[in-house]
Coordinates of N, CA and C and ligand atoms in Angstrom, one line a residue:
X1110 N -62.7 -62.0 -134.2 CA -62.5 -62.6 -133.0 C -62.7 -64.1 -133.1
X1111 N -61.9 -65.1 -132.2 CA -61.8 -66.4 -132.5 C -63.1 -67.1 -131.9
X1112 N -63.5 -68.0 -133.0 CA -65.0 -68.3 -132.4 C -64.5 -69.6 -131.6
X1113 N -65.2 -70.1 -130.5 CA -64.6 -71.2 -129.6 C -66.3 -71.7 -129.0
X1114 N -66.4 -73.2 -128.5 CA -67.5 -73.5 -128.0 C -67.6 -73.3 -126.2
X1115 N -68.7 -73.3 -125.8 CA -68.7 -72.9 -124.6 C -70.0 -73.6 -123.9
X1116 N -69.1 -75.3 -123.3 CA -70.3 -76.3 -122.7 C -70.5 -75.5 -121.3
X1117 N -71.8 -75.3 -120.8 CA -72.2 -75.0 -119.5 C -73.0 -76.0 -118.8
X1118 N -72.8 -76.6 -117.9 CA -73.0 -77.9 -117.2 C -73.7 -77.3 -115.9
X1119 N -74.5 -78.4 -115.4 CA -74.8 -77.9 -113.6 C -76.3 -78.7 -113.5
X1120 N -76.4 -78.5 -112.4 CA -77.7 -78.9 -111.8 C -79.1 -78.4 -112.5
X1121 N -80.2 -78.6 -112.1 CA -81.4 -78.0 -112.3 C -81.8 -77.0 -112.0
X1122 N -81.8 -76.1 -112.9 CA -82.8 -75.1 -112.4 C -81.5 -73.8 -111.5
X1123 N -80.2 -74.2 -112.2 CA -79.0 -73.3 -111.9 C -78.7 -71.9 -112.2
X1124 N -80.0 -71.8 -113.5 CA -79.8 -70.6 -114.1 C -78.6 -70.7 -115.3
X1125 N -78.6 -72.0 -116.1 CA -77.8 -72.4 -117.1 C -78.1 -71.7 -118.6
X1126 N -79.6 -72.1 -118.2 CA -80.2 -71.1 -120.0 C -80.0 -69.7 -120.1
X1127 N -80.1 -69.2 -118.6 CA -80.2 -67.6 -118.7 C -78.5 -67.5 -119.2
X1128 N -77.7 -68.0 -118.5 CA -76.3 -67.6 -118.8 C -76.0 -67.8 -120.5
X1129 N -76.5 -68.7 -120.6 CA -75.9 -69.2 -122.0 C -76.3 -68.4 -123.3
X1130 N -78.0 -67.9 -122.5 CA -78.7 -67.1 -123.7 C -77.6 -65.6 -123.7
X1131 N -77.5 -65.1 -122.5 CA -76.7 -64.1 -122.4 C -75.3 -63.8 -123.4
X1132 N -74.3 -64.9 -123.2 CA -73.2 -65.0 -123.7 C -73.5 -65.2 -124.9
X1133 N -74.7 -66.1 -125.7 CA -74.7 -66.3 -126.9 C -75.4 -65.0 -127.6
X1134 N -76.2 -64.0 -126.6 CA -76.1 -62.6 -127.5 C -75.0 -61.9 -127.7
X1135 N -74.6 -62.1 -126.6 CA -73.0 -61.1 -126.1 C -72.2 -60.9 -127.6
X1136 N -72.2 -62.6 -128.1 CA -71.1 -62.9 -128.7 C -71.3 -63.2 -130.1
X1137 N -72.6 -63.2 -130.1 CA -73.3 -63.8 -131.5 C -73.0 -64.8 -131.7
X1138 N -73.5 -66.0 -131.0 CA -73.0 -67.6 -130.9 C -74.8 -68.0 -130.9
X1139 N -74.4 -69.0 -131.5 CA -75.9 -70.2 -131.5 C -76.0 -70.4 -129.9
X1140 N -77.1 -70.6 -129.1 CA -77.5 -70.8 -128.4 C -78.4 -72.5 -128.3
X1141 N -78.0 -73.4 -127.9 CA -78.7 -74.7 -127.6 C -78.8 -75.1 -126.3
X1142 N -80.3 -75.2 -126.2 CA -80.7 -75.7 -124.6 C -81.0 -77.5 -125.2
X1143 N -79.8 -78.1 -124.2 CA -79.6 -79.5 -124.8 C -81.0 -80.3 -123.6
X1144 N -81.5 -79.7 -122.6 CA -82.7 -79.9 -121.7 C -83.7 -80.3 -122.4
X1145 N -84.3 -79.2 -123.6 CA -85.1 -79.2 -124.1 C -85.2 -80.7 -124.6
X1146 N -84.2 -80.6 -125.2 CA -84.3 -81.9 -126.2 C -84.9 -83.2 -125.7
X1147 N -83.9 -83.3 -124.5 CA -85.0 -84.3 -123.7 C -86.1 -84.1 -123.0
X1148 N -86.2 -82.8 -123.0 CA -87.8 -82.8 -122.6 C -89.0 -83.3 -123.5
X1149 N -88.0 -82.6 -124.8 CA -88.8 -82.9 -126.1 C -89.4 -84.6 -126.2
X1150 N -88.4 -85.8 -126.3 CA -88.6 -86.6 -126.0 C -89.5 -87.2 -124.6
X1151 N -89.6 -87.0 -123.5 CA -89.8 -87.0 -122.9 C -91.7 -86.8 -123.1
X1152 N -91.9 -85.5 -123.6 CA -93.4 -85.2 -123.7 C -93.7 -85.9 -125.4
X1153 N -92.6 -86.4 -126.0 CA -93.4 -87.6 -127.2 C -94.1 -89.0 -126.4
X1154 N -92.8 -89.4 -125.6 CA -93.4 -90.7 -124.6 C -94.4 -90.2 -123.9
X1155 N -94.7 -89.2 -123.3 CA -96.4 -88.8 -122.8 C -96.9 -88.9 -123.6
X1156 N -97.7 -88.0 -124.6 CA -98.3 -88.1 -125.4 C -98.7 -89.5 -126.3
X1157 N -98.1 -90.4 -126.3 CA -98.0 -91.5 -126.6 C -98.5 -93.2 -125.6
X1158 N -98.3 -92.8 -124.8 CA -99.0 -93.1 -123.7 C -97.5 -94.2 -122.9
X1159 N -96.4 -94.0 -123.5 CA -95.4 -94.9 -123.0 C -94.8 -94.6 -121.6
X1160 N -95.3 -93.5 -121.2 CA -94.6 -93.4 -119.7 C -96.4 -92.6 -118.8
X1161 N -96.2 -92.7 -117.8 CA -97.0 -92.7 -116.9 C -96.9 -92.6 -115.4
X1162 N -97.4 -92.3 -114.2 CA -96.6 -92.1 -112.8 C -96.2 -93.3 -112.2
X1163 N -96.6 -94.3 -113.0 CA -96.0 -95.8 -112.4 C -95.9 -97.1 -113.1
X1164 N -95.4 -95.7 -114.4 CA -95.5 -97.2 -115.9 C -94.2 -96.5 -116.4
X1165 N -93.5 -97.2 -117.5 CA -92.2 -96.7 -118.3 C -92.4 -97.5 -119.2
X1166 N -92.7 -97.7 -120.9 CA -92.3 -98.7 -121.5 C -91.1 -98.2 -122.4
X1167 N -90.0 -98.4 -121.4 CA -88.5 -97.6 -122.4 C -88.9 -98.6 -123.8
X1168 N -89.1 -99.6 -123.9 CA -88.8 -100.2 -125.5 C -89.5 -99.4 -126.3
X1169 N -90.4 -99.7 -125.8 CA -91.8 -98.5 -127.0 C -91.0 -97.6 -127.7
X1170 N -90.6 -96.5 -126.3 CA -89.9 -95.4 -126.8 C -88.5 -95.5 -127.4
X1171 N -87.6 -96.7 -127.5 CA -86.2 -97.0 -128.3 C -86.7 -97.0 -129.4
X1172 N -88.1 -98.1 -129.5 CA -88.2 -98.2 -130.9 C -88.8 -97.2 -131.7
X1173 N -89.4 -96.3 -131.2 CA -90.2 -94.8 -131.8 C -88.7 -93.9 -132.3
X1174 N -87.7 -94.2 -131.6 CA -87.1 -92.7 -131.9 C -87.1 -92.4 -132.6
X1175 N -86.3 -93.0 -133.9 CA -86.9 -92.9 -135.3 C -87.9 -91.7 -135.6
X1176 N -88.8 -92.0 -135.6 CA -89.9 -91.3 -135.7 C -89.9 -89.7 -134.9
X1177 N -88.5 -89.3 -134.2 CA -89.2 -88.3 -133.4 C -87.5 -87.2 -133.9
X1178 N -88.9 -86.5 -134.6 CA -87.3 -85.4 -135.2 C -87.6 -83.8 -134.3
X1179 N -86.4 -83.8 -134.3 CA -86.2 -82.6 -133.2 C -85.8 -81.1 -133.6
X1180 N -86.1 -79.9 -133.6 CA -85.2 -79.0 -134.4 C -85.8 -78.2 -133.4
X1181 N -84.7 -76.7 -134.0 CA -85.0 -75.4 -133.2 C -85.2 -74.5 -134.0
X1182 N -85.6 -73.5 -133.7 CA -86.5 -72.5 -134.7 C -86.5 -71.2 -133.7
X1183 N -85.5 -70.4 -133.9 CA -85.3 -69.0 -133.9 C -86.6 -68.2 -134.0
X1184 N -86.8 -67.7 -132.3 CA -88.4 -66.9 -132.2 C -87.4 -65.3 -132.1
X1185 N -87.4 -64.5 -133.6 CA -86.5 -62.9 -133.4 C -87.3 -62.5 -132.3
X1186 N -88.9 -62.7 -131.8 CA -89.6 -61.8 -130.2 C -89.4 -62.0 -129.3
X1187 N -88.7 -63.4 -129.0 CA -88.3 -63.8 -127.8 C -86.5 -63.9 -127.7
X1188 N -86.0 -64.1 -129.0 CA -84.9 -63.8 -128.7 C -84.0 -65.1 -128.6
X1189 N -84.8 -66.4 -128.9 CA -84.0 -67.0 -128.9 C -84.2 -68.4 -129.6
X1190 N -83.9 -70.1 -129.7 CA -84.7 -71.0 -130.3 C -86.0 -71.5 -129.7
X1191 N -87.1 -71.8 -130.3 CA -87.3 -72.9 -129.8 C -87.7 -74.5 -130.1
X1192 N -88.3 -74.4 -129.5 CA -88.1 -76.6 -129.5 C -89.2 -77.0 -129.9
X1193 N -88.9 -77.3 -131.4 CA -90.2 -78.2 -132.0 C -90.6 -79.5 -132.4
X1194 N -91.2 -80.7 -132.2 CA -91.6 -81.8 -131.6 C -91.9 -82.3 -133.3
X1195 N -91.4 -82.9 -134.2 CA -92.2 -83.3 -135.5 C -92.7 -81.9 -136.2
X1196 N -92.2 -81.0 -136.2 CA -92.7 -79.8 -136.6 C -93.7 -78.7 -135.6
X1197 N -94.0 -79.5 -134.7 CA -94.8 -78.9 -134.0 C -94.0 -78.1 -132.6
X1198 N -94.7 -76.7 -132.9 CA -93.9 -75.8 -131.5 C -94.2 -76.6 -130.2
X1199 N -93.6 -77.0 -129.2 CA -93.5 -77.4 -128.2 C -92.7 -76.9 -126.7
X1200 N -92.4 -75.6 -126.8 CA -91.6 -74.9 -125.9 C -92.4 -74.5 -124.9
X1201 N -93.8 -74.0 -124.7 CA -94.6 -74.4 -123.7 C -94.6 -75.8 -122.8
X1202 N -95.0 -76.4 -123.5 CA -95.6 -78.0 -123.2 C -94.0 -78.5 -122.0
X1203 N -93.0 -77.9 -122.6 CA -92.1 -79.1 -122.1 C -91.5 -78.5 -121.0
X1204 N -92.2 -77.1 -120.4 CA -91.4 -76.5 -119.4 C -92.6 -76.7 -118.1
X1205 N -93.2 -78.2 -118.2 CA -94.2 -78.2 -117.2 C -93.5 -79.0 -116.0
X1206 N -94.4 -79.1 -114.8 CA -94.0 -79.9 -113.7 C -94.0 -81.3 -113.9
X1207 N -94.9 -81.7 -115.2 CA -95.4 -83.1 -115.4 C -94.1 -83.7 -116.3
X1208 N -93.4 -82.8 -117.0 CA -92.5 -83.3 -117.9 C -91.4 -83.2 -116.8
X1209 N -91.4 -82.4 -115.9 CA -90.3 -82.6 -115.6 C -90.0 -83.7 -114.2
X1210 N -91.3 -84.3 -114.0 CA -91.2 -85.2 -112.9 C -90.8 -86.6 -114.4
X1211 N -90.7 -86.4 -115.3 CA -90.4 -88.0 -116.2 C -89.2 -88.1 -116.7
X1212 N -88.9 -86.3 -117.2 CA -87.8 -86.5 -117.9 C -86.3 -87.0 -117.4
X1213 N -86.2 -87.1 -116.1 CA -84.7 -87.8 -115.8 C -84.9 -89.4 -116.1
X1214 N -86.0 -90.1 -115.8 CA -86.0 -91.5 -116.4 C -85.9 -91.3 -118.1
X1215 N -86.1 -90.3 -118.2 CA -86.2 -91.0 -120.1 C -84.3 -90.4 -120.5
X1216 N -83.9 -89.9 -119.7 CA -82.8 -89.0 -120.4 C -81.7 -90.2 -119.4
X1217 N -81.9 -91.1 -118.5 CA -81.5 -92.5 -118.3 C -80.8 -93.1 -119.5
X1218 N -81.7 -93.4 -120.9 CA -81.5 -94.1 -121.7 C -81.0 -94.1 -122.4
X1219 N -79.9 -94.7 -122.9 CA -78.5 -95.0 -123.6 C -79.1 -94.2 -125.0
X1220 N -80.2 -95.3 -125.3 CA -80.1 -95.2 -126.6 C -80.8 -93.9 -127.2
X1221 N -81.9 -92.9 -126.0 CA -82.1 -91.1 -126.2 C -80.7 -90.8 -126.3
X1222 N -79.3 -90.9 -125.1 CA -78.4 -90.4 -125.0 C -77.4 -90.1 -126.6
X1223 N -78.1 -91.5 -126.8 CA -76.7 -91.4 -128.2 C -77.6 -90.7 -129.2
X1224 N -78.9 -90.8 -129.4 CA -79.0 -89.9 -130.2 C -79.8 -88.2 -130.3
X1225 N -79.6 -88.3 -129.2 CA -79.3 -86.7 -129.1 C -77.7 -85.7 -128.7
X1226 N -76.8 -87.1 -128.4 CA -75.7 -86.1 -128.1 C -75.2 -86.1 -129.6
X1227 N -75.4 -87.1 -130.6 CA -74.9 -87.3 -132.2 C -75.8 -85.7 -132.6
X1228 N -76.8 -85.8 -132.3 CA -77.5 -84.3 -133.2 C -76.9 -83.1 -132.6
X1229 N -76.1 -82.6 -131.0 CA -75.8 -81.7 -130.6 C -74.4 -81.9 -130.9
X1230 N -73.7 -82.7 -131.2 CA -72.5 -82.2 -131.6 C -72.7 -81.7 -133.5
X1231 N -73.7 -82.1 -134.1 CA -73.4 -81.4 -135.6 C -73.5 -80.1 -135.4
X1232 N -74.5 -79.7 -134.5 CA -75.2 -78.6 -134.1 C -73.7 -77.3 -133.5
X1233 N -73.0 -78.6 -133.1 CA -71.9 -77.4 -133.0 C -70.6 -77.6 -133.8
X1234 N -70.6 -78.5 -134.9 CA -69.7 -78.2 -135.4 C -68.6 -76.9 -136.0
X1235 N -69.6 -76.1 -136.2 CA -68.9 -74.8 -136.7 C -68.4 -73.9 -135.9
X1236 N -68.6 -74.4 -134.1 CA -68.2 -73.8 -133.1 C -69.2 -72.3 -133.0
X1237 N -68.4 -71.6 -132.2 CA -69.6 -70.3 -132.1 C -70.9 -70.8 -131.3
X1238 N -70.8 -72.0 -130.5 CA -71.6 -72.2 -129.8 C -72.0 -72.2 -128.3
X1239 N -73.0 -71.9 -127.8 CA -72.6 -72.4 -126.4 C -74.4 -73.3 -126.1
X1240 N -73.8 -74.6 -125.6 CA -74.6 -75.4 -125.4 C -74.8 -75.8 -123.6
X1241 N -75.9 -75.5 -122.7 CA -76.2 -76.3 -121.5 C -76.7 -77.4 -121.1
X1242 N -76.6 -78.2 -120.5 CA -77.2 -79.1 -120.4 C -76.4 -79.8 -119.0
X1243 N -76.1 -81.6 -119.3 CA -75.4 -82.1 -117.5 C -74.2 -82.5 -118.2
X1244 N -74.3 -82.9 -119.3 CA -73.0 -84.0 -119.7 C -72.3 -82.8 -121.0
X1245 N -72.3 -81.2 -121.4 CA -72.0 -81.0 -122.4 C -70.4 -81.3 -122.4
X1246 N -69.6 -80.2 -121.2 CA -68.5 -80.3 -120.8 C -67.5 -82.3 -120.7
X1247 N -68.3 -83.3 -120.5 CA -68.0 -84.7 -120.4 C -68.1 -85.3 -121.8
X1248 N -69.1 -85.0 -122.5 CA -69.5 -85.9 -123.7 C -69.5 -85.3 -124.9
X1249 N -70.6 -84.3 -124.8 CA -70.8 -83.7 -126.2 C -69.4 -82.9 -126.8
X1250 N -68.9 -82.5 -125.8 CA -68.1 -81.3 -126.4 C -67.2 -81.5 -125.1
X1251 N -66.0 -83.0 -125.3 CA -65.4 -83.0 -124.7 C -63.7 -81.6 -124.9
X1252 N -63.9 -81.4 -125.8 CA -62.9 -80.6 -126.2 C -62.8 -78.9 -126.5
X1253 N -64.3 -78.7 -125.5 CA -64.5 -77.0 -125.2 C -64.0 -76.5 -125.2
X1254 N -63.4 -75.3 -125.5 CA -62.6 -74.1 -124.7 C -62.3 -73.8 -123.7
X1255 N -64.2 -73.4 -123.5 CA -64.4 -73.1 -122.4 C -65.8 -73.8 -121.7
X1256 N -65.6 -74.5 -120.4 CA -66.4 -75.3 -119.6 C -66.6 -74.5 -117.7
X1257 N -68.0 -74.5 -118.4 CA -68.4 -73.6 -117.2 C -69.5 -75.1 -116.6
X1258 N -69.4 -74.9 -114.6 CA -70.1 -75.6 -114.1 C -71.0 -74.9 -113.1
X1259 N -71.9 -74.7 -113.3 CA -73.1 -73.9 -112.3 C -73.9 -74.9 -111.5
X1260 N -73.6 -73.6 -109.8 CA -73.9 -74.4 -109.0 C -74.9 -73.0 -108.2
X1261 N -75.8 -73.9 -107.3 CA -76.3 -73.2 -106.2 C -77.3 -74.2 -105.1
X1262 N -77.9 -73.7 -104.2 CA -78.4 -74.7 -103.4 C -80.0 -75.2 -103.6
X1263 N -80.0 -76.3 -103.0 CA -81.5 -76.5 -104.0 C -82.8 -75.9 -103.4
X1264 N -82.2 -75.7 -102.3 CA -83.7 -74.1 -102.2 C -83.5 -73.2 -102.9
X1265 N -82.0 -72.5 -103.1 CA -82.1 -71.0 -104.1 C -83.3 -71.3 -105.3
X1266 N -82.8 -72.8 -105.7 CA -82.6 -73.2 -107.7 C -84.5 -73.6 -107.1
X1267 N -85.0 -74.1 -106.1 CA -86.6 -74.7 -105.9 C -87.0 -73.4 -106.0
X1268 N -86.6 -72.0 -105.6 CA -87.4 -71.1 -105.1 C -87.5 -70.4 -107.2
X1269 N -86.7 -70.1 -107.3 CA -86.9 -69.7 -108.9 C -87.2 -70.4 -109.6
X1270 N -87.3 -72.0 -110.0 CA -88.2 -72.8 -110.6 C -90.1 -72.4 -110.1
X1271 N -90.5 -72.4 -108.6 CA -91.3 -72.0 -108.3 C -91.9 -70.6 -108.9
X1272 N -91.1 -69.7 -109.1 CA -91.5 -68.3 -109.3 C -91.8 -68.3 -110.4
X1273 N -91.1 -68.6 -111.3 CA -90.7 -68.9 -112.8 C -92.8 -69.7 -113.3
X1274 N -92.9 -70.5 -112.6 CA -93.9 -71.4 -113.0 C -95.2 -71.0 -112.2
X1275 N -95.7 -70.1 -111.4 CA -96.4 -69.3 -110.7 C -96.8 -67.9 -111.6
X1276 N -95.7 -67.6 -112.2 CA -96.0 -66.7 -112.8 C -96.6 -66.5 -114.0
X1277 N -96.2 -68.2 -114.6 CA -96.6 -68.7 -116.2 C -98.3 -68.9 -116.0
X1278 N -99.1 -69.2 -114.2 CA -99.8 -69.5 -113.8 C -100.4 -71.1 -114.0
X1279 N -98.9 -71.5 -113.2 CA -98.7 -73.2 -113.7 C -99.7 -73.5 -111.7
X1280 N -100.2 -74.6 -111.7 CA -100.3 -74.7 -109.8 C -99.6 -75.4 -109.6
X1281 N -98.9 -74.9 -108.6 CA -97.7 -76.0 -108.3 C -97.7 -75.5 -106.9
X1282 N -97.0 -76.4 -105.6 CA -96.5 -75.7 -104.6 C -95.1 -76.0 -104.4
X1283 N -94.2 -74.9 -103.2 CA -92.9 -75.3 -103.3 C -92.4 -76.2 -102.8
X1284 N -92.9 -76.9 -102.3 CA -92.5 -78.2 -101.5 C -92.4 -79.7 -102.9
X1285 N -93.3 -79.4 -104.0 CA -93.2 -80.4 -105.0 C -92.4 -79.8 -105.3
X1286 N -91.9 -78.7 -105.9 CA -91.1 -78.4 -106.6 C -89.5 -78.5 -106.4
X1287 N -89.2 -78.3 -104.8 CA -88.2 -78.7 -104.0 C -87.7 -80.1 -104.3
X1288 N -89.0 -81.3 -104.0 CA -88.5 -82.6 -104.2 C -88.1 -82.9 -105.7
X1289 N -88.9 -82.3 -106.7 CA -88.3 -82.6 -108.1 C -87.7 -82.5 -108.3
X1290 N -86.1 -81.2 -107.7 CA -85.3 -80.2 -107.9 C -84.2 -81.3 -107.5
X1291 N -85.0 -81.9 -106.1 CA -83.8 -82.9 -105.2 C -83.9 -84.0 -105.8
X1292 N -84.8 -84.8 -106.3 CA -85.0 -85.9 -107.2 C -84.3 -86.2 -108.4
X1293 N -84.1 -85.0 -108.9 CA -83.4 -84.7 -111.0 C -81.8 -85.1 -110.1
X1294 N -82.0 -83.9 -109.5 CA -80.2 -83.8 -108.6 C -80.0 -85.4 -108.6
X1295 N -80.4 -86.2 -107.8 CA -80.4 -87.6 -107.5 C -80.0 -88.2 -108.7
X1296 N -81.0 -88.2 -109.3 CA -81.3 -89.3 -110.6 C -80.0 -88.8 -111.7
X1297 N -80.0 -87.7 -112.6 CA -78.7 -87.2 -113.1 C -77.2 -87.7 -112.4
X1298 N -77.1 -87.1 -111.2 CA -76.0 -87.6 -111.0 C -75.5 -89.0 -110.5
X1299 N -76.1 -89.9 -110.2 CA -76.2 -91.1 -110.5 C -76.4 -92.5 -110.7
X1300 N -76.6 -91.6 -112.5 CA -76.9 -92.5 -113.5 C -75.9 -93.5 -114.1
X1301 N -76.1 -94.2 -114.8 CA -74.8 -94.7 -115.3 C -74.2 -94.1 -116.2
X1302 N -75.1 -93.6 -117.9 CA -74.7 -93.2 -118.6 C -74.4 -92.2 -118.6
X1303 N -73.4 -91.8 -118.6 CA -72.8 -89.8 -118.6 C -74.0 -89.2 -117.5
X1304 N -73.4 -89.5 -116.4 CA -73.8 -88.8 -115.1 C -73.2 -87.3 -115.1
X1305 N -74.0 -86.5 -114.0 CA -73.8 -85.0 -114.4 C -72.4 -85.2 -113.2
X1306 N -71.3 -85.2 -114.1 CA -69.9 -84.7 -113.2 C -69.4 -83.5 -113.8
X1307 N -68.6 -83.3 -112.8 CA -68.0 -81.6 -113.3 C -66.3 -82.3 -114.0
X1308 N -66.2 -81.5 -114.9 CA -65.5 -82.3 -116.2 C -64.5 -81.2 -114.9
X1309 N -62.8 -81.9 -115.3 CA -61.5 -81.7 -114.7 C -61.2 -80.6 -115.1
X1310 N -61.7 -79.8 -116.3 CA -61.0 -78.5 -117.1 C -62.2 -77.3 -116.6
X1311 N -63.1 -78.0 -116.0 CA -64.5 -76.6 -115.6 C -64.2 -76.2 -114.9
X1312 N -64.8 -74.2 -115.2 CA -64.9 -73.7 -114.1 C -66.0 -73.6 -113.3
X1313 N -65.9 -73.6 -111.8 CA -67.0 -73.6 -111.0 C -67.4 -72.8 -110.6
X1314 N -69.1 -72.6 -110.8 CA -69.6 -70.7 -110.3 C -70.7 -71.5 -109.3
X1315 N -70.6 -71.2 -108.0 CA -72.0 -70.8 -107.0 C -72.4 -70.0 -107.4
X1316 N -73.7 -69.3 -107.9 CA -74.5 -68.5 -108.1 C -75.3 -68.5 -106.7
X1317 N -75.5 -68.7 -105.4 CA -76.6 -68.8 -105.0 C -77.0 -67.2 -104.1
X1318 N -75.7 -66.5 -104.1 CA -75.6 -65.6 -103.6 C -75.5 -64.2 -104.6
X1319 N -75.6 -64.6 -105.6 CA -75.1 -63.4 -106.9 C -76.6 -63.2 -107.5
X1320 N -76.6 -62.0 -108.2 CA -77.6 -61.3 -109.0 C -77.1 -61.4 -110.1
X1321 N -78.2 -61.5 -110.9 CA -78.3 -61.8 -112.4 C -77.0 -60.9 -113.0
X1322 N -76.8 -59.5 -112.6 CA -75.8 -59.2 -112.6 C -74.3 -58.8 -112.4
X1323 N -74.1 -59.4 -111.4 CA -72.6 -59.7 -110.7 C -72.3 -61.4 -111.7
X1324 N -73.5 -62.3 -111.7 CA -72.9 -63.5 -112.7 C -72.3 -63.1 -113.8
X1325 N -73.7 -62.3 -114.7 CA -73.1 -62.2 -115.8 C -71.5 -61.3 -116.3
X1326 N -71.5 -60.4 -115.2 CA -70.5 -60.0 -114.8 C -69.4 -60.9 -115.3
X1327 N -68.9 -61.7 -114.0 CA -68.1 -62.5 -113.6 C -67.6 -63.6 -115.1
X1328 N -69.1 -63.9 -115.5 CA -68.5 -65.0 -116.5 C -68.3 -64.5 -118.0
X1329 N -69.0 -62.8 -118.2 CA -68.4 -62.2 -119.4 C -66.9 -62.1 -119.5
X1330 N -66.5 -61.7 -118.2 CA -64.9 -61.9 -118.0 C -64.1 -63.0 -118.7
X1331 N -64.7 -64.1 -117.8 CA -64.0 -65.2 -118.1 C -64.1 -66.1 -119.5
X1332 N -65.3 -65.8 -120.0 CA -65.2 -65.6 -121.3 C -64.2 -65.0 -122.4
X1333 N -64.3 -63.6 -122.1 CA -63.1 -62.7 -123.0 C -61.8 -63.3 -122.8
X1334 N -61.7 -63.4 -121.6 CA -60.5 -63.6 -121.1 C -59.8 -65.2 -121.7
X1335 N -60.5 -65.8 -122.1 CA -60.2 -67.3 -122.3 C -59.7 -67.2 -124.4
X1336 N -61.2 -66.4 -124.5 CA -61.4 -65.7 -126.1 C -60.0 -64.8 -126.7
X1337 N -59.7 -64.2 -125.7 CA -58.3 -63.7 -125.8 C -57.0 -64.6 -126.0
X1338 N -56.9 -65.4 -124.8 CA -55.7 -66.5 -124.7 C -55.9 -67.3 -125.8
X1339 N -56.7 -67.4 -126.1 CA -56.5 -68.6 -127.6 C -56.6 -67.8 -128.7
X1340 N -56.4 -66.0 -129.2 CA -56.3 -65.6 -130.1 C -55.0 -65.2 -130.7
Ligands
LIG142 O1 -81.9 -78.5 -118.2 P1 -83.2 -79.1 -117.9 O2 -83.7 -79.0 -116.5 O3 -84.3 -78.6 -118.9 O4 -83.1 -80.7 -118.3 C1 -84.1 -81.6 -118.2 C2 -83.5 -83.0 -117.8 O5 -82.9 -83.5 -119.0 C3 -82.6 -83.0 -116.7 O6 -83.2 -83.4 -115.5 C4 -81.6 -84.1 -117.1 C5 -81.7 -84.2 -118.6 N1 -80.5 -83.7 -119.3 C6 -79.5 -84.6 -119.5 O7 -79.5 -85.7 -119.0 N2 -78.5 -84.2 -120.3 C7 -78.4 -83.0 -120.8 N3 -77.3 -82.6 -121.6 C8 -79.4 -82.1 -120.6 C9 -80.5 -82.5 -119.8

């Protein structure tokens, strides 16, 4: 079967990873959550003391990048990669409230942008991939196959961000989590550099009404179906 890439684009908290993890068992495709990456970044400028609730020192962090190598590491218990910071596992750390109230300013910057979209396109060179993130379908992988755009409303996407991090036994309530949800939305779409637009060739899924399985449903189809016409 013809291996082909498959960018999945959309808002926050759309249910992008679940689909992608899905498809890329389905199909035996690499799996890259292009989020992380800037999350990853994102909690080096924490840890570093360059960003703060009312500080930013972007230079600091241009001139660190260098220094900040990024990889993924296949967990076979969990089933999928994850995201390690300088060698260090970091897949906890970056799925907090604190990272995610910074990471739209740091994922702002040209010069994160260029080099993280340069590392996700080697990452898919050999195709067989499916990568999510805002800009995969626009930038990374302007010449996908197949471009899927996931959408839903931002109470559905606040209320499972919520659950999701309640359960991890994060404290959070839903009302912060709502504004962060509306805030990313804001700040992503825009931004200057590669704002989250829906590329001309995507297709568009509302999820906000569908179960985990009527989606997967829906987009295994259009998967095959696409997998087919170019075979
Ligand atoms: O998918 P996520 O919520 O983990 O992504 C975290 C942030 O990273 C998101 O608010 C915007 C940014 N991002 C981006 O700018 N481009 C991508 N390809 C992926 C994420």
């Amino acid at each position: 079967m013809r291996k082909i890439t498959i960018a999945i684009d959309g808002f926050s908290s759309t249910g992008k990873s679940t689909i992608a993890k899905q498809l890329a068992n389905k199909f035996q495709y690499v799996y890259v959550d292009s989020g992380a990456m800037y999350r990853a970044v994102t909690l080096y400028a924490m840890q570093k003391g360059f960003i703060s609730k009312n500080f930013f020192n972007s230079d600091k962090l241009i001139s660190d990048l260098i220094k900040i190598n990024l990889t993924f590491k296949f967990n076979p218990v969990l089933g999928f990669a994850e995201m390690y910071l300088n060698n260090t596992n970091i897949e906890k750390e970056i799925r907090t409230l604190e990272v995610s109230k910074f990471v739209s300013k740091v994922a702002e910057i040209s010069e994160v942008r260029r080099k993280l979209v340069e590392q996700q396109q080697q990452m898919g060179i050999n195709k067989g991939v499916v990568m999510d993130g805002r800009d995969i379908g626009t930038v990374v992988f302007q010449n996908a196959e197949l471009k899927l755009f996931i959408n839903a409303s931002a109470e559905k996407r606040a209320k499972r961000r919520f659950d999701e991090l309640i359960q991890r036994g994060d404290k959070v309530t839903f009302d912060e989590i709502l504004k962060n949800v509306q805030y990313r939305d804001h700040v992503d779409s825009t931004r200057e550099d590669s704002p989250l637009i829906i590329a001309e060739d995507a297709i568009e899924i509302d999820n906000s009404d569908m179960t985990l399985e009527e989606q997967f449903k829906k987009i295994y189809k259009i998967t095959l179906d696409k997998i087919n016409e170019l075979s």
